[in-house]
mmCIF file of C-alpha atoms in Angstrom:
data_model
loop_
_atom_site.group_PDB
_atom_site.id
_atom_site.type_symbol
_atom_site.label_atom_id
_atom_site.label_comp_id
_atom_site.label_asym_id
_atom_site.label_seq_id
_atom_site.Cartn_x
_atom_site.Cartn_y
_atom_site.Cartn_z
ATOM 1 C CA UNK A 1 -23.863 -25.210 14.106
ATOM 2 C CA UNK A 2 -27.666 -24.981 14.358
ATOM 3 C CA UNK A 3 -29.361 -28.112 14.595
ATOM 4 C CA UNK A 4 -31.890 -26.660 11.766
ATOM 5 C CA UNK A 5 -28.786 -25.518 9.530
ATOM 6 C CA UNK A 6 -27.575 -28.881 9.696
ATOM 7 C CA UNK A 7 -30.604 -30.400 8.291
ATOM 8 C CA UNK A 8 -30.612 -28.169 5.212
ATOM 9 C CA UNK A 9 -30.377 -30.849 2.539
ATOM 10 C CA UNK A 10 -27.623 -30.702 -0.337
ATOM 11 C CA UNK A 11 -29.334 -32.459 -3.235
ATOM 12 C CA UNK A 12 -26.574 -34.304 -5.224
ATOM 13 C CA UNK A 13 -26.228 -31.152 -8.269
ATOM 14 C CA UNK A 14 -26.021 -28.909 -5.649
ATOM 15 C CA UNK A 15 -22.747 -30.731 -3.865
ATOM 16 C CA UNK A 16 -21.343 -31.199 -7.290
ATOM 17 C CA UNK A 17 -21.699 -27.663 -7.707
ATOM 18 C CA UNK A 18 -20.276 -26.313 -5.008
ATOM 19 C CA UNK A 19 -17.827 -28.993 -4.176
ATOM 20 C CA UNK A 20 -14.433 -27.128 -5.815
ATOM 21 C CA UNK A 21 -16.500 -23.030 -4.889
ATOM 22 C CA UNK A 22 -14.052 -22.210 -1.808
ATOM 23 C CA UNK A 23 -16.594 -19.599 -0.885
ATOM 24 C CA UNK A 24 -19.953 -21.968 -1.111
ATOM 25 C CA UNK A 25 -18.309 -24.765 0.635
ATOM 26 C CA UNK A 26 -16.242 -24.982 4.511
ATOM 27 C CA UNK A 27 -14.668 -28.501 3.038
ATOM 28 C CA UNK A 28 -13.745 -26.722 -0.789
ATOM 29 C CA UNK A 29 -11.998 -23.305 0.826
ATOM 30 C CA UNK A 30 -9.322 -26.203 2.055
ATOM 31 C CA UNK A 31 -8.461 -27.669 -1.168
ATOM 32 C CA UNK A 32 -9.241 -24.960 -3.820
ATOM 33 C CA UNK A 33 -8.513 -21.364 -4.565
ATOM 34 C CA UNK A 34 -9.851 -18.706 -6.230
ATOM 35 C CA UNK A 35 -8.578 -15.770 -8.896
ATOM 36 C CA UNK A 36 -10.152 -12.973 -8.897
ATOM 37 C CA UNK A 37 -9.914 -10.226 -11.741
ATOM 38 C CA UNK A 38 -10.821 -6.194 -11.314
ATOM 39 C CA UNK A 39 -12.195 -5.055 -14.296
ATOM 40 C CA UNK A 40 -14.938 -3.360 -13.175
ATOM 41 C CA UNK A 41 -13.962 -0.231 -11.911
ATOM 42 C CA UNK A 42 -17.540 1.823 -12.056
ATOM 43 C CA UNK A 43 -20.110 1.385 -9.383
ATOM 44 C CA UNK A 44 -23.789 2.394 -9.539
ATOM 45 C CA UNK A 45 -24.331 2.643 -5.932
ATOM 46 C CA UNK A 46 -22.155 4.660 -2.937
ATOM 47 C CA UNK A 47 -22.144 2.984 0.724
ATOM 48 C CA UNK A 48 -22.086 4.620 3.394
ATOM 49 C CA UNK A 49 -18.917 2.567 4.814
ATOM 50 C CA UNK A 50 -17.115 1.926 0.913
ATOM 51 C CA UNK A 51 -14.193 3.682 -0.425
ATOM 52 C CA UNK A 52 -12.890 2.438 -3.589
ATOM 53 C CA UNK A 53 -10.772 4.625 -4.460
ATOM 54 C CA UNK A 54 -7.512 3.133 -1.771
ATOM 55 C CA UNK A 55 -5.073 0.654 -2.469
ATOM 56 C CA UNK A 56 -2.549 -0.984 -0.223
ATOM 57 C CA UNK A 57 -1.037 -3.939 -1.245
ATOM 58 C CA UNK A 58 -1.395 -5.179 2.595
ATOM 59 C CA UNK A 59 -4.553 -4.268 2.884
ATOM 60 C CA UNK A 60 -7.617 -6.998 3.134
ATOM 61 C CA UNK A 61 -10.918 -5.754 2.266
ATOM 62 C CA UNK A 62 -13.708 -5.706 -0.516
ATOM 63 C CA UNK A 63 -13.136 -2.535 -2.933
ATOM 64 C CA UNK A 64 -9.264 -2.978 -3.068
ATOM 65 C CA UNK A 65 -7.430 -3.778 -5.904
ATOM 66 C CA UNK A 66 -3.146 -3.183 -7.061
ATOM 67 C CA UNK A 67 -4.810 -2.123 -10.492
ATOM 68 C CA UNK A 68 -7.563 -2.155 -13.261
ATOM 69 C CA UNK A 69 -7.571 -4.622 -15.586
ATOM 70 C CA UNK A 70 -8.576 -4.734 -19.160
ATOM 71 C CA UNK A 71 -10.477 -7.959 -20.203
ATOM 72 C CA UNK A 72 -7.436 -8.809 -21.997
ATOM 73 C CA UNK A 73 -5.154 -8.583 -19.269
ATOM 74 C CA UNK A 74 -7.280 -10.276 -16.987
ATOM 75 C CA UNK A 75 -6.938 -13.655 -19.192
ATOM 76 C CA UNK A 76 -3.330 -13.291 -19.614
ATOM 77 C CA UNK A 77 -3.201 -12.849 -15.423
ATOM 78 C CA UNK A 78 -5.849 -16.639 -15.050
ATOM 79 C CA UNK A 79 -3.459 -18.093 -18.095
ATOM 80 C CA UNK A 80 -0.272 -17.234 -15.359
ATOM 81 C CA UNK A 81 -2.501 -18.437 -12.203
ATOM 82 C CA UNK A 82 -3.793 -22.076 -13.426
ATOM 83 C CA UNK A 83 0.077 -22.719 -14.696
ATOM 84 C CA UNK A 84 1.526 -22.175 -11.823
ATOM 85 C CA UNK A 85 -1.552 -23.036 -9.147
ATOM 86 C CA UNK A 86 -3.038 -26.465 -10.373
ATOM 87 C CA UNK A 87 -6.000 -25.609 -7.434
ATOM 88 C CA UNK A 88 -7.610 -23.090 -8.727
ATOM 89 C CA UNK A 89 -11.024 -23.834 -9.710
ATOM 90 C CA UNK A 90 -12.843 -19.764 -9.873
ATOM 91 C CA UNK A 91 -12.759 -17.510 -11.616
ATOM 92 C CA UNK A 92 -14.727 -14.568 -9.624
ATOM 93 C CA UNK A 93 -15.120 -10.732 -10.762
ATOM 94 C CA UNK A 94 -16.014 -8.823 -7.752
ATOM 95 C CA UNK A 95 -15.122 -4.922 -8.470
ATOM 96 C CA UNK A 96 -13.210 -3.221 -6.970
ATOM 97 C CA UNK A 97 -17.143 -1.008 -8.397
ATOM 98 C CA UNK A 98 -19.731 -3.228 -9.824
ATOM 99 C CA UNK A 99 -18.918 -5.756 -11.959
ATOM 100 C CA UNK A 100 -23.039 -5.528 -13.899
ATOM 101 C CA UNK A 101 -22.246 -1.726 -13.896
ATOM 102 C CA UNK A 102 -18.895 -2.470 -16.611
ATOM 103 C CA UNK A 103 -19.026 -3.689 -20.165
ATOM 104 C CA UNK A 104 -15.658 -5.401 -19.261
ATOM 105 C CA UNK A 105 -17.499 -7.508 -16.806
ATOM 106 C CA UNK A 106 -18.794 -9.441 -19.837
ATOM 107 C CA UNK A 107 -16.126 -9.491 -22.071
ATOM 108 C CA UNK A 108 -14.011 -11.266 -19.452
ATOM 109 C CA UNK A 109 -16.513 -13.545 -19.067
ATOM 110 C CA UNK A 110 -16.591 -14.395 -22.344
ATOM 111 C CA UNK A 111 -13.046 -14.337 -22.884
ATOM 112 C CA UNK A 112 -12.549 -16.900 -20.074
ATOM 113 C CA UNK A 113 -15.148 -18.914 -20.757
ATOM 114 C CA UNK A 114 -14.177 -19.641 -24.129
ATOM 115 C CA UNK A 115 -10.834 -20.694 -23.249
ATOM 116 C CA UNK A 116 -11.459 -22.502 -19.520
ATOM 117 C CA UNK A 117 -15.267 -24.000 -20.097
ATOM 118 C CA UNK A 118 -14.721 -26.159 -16.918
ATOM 119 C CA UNK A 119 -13.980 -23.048 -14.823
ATOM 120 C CA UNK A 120 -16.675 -21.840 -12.300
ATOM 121 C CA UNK A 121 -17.275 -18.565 -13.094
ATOM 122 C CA UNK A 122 -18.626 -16.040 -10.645
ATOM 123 C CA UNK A 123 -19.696 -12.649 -9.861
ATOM 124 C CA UNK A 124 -20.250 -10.286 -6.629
ATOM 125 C CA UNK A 125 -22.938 -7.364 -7.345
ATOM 126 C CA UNK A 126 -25.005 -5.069 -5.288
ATOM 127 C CA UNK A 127 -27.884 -6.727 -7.766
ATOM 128 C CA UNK A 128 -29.753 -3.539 -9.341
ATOM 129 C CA UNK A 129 -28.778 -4.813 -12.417
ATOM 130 C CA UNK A 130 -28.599 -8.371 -11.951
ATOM 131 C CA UNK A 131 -31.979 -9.104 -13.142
ATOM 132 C CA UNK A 132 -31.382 -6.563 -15.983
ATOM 133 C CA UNK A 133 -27.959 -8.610 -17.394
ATOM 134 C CA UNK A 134 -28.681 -12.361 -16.122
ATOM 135 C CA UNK A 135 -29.376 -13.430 -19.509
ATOM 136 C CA UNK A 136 -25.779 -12.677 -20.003
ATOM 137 C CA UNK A 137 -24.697 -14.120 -17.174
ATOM 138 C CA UNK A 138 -26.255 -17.341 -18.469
ATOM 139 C CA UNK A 139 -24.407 -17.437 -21.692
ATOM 140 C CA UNK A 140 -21.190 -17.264 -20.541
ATOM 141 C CA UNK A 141 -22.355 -20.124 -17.472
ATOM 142 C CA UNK A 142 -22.066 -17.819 -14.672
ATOM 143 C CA UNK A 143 -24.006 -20.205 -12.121
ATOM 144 C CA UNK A 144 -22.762 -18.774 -8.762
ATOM 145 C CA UNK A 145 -23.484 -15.023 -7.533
ATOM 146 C CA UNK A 146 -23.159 -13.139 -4.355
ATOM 147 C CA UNK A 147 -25.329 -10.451 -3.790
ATOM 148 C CA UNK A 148 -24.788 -8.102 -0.787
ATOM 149 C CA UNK A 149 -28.192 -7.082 0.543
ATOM 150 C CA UNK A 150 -28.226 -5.232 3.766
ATOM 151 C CA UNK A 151 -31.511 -4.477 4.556
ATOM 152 C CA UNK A 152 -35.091 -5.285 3.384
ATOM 153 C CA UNK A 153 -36.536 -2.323 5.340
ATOM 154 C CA UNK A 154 -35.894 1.169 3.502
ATOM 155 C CA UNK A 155 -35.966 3.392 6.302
ATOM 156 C CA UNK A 156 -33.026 1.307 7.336
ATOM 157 C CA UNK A 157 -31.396 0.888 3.652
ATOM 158 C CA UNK A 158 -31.464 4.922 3.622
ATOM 159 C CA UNK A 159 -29.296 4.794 6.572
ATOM 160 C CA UNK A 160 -26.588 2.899 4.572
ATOM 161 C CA UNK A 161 -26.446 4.448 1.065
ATOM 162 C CA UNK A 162 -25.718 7.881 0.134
ATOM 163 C CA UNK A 163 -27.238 7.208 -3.605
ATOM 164 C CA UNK A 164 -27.819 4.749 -6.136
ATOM 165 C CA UNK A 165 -28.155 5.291 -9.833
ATOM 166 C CA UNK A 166 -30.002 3.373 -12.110
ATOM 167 C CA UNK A 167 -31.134 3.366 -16.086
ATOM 168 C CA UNK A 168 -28.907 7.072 -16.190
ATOM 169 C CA UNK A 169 -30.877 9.029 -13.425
ATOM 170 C CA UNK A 170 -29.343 8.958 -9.765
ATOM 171 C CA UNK A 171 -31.712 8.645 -6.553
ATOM 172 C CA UNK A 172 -31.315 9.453 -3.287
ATOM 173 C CA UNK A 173 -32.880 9.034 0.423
ATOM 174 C CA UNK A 174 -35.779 6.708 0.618
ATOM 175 C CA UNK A 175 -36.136 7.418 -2.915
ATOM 176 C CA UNK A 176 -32.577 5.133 -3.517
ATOM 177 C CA UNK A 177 -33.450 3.160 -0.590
ATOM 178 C CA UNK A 178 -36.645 1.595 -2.134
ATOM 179 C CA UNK A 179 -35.071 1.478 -5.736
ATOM 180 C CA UNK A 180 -32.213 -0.443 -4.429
ATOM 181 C CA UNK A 181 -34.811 -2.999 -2.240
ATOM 182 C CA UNK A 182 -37.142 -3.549 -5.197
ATOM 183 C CA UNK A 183 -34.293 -4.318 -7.850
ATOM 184 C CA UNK A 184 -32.106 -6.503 -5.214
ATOM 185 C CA UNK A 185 -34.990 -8.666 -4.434
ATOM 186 C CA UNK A 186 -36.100 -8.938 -8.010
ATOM 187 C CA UNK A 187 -32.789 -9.842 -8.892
ATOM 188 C CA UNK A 188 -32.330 -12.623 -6.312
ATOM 189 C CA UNK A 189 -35.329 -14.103 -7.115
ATOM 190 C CA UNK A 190 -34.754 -14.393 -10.812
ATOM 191 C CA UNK A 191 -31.376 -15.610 -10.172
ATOM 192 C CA UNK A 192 -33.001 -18.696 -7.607
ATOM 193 C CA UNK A 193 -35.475 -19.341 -10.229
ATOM 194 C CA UNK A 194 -32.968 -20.167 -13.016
ATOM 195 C CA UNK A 195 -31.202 -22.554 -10.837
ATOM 196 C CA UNK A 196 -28.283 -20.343 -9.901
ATOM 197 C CA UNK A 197 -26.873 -20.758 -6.607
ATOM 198 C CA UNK A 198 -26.904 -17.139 -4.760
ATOM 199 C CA UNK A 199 -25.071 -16.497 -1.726
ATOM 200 C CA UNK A 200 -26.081 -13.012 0.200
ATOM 201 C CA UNK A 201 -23.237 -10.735 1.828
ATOM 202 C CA UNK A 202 -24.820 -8.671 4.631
ATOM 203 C CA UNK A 203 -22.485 -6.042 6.144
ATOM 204 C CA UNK A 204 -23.230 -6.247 9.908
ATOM 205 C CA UNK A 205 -23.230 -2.296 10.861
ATOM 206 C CA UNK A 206 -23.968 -2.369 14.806
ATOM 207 C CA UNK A 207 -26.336 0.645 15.286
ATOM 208 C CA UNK A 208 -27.823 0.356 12.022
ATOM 209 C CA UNK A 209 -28.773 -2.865 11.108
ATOM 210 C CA UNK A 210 -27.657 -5.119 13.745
ATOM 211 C CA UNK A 211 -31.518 -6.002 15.258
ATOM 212 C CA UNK A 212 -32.776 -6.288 11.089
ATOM 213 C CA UNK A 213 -30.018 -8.951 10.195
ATOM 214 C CA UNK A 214 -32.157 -11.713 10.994
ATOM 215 C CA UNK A 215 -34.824 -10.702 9.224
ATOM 216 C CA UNK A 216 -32.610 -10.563 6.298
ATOM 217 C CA UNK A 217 -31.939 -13.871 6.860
ATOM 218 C CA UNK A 218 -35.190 -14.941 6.681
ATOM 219 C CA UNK A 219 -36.638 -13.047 4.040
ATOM 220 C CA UNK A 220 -33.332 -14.618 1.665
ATOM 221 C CA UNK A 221 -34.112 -17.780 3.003
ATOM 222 C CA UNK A 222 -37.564 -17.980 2.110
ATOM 223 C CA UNK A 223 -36.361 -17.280 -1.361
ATOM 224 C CA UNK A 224 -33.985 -20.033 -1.967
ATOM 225 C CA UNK A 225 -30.929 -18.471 -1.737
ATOM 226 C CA UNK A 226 -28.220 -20.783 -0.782
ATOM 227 C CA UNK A 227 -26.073 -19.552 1.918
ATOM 228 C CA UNK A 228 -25.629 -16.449 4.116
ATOM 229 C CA UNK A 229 -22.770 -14.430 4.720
ATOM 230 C CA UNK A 230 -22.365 -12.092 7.789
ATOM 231 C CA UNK A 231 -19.666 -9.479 6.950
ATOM 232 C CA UNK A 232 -18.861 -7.364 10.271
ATOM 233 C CA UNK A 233 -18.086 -3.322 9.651
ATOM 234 C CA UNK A 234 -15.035 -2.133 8.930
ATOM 235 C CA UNK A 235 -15.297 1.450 9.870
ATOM 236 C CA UNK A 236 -14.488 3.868 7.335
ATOM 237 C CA UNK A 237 -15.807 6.778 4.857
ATOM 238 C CA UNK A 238 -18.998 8.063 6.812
ATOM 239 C CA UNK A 239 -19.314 4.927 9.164
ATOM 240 C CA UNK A 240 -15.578 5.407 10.314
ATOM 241 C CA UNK A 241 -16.870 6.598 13.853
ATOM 242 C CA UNK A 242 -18.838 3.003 14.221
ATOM 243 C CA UNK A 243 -17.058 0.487 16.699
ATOM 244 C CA UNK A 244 -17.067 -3.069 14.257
ATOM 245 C CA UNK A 245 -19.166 -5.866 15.928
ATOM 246 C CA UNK A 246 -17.102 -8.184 17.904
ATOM 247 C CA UNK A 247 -16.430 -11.460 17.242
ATOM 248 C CA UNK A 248 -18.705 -12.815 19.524
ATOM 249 C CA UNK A 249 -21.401 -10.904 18.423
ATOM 250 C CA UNK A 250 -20.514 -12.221 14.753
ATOM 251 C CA UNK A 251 -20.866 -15.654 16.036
ATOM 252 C CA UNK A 252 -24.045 -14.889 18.269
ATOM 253 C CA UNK A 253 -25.824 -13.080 14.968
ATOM 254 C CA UNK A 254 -24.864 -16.224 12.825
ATOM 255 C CA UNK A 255 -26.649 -18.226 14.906
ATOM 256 C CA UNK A 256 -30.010 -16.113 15.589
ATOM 257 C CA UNK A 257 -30.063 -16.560 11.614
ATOM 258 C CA UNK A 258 -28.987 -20.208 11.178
ATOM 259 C CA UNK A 259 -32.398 -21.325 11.634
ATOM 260 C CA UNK A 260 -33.595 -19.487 8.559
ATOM 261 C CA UNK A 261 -30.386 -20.227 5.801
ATOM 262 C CA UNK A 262 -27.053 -22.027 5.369
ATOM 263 C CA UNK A 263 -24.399 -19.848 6.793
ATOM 264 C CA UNK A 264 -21.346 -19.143 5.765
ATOM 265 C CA UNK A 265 -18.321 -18.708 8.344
ATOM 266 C CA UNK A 266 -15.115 -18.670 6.888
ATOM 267 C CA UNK A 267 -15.215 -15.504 4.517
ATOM 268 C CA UNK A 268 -12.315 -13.673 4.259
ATOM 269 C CA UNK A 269 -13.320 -10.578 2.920
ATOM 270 C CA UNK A 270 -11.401 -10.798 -0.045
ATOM 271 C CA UNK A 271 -9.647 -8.046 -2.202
ATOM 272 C CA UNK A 272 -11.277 -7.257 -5.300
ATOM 273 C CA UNK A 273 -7.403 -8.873 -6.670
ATOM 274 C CA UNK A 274 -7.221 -11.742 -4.847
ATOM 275 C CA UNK A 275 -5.659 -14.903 -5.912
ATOM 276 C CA UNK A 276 -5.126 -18.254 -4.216
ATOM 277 C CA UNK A 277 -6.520 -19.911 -1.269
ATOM 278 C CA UNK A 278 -9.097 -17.916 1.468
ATOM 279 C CA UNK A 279 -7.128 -16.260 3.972
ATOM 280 C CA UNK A 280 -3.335 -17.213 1.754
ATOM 281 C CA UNK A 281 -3.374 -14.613 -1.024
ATOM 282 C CA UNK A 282 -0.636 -14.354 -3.390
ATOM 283 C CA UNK A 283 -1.856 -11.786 -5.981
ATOM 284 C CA UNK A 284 1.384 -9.450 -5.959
ATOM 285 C CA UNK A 285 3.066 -12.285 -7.262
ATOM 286 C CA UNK A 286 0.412 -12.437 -10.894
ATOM 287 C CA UNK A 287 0.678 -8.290 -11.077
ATOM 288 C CA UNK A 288 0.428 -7.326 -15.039
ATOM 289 C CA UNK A 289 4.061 -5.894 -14.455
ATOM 290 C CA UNK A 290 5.244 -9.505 -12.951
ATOM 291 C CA UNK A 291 3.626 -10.822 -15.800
ATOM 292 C CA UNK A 292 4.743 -8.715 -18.350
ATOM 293 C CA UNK A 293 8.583 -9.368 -17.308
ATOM 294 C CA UNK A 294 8.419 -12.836 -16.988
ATOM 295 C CA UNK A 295 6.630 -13.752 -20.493
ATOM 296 C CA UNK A 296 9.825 -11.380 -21.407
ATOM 297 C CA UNK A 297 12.125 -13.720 -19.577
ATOM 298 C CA UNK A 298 10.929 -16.987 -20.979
ATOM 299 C CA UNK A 299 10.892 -15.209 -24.501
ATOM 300 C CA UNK A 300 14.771 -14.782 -23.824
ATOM 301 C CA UNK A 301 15.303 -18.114 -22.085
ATOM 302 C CA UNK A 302 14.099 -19.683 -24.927
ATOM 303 C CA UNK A 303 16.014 -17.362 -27.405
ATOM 304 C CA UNK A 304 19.153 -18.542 -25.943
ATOM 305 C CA UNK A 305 18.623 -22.242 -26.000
ATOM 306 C CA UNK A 306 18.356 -22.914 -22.217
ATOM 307 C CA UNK A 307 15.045 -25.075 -22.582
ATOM 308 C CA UNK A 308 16.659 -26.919 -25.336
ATOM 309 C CA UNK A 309 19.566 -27.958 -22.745
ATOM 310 C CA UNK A 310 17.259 -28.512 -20.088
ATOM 311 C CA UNK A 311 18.647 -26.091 -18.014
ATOM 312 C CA UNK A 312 15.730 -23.481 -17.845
ATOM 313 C CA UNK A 313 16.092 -21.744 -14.521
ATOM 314 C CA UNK A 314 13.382 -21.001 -11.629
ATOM 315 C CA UNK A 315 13.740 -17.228 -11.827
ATOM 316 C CA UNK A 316 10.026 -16.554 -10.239
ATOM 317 C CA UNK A 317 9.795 -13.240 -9.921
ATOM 318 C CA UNK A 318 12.905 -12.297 -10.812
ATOM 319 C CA UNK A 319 13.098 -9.553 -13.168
ATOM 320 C CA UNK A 320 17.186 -9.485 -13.766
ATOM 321 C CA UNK A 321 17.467 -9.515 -17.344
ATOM 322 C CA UNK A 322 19.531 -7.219 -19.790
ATOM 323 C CA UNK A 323 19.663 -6.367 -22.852
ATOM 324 C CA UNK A 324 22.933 -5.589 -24.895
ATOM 325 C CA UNK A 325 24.154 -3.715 -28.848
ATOM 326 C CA UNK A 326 23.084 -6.365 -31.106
ATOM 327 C CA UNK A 327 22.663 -9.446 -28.537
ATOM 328 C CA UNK A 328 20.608 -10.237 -25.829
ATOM 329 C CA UNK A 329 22.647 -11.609 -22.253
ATOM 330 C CA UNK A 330 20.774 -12.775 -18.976
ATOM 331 C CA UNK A 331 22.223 -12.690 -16.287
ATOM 332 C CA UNK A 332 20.513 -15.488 -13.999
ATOM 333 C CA UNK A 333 23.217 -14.560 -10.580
ATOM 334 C CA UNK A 334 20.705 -13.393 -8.736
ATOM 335 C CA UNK A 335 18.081 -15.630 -9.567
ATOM 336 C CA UNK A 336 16.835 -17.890 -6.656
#
């Protein structure tokens, strides 16, 4: 670590606010997890290395998610993660579009924070509208948000996006490029000056922005932000011919920017789904199907007097239940 980076100071709010955020803090990703909930399907902006629009359950990347869900599913999927994961301390909404670009965004914040007021809630956003919606943001206590800003030059931003819309009128080229700039850093300044604690995602795109990153870095740091995340390429839609930095080079541009911000060196880069701890996912197992069948289980568990006999059974995910003329019968012999 960078002898400068190290003598960043944590005041004592600022370490009991990031002391249970896996993604603010290297000692936190160890102890907590995180839920994350994709109800924000609709993005304002296109990359020029995003596609949304693919899912694969094995797949590990920012814009992928199993499914959409409504703000009302997305509570009943946190009410199944805290019961069964006591570590979970986030909730975060990070897509798989833009969560400021949904109206669903918002009611799932408000929904959760209603019913889980000690839960840090937190969003990911590409920030055009962040400084548009933060008074939201503040009602339902959403004190942590990442912004991913990947250039502060336009000539290089124009490089990167294909278009971005804003206020119902898309832009493109420079155009885009400076619309994007203007409302990111406007955003990310309001957000510092409120007291929120912003962390910055910068995609590292070797060819494009590589020799700018530190400038980023700079520029955020000189704002307040409160830690800096290098994400390296991962080549796809019109940036699928670009080789990915390696991982020395990661580790290389991480430290010709420590000396301006915190860094952060243990992302992930999590599904817009994920659940659990960084790097140990388990959201197939809190799908709204899973969910679905096992509040159906437990209904019929409890139907048939098993909890009453203390015999209720660990079925997990099992979904072996049937349903007969007149009576119900589980059969729990393949339960494990």
């Amino acid at each position: 670590m960078n002898k400068k980076e190290e003598s960043l100071p944590y005041d004592p709010e600022t370490l009991r606010r990031i002391q249970n955020h896996p993604c603010f803090s290297q000692e936190a990703r160890h102890l907590f997890g995180r839920c994350h909930v994709a109800v924000a399907p609709i993005c304002n902006i296109q990359c020029n290395y995003c596609i949304r629009d693919f899912d694969c359950v094995n797949e590990s990347r920012p814009g992928v998610s199993s499914e959409i869900l409504t703000p009302e599913t997305a509570l009943k999927r946190i009410d199944a993660v805290v019961s069964k994961m006591q570590h979970i301390r986030v909730v975060g909404i990070a897509g798989p579009g833009d969560p400021l670009a949904n109206q669903e965004t918002f009611e799932t914040l408000r929904l959760v924070h209603e019913k889980y007021p000690d839960i840090i809630l937190c969003i990911s956003t590409n920030g055009v509208l962040l400084s548009d919606k933060i008074d939201e943001l503040e009602r339902y206590n959403v004190r942590n948000i990442t912004v991913t800003l990947n250039a502060i030059d336009a000539s290089i931003g124009e490089k990167i996006y294909t278009f971005v819309e804003y206020q119902g009128k898309r832009y493109t080229g420079r155009e885009a490029a400076d619309l994007l700039l203007n409302r990111q850093i406007q955003g990310i300044a309001e957000a510092v000056k409120r007291g929120m604690l912003v962390k910055i995602n910068t995609v590292y795109i070797p060819g494009i922005n590589d020799k700018h990153i530190p400038e980023i870095a700079k520029k955020v740091g000189e704002m307040g932000v409160f830690n800096f995340n290098i994400i390296p390429l991962i080549p796809q839609y019109k940036f699928k011919d670009i080789n990915p930095p390696t991982p020395q080079e990661k580790i290389r541009m991480h430290e010709m920017c420590a000396p301006y911000v915190r860094q952060m060196r243990h992302c992930q880069r999590c599904r817009a789904d994920a659940v659990g701890m960084l790097g140990k996912d388990v959201q197939n197992q809190f799908s709204s199907d899973s969910i679905f069948w096992r509040d159906r289980i437990e209904e019929l568990v409890e139907w048939n007097g098993f909890k009453s006999r203390g015999n209720f059974p660990n079925f997990g995910s099992c979904m072996h239940w049937y349903i007969g003329i007149g009576c119900h019968f589980i059969n729990f012999g393949e339960c494990k």
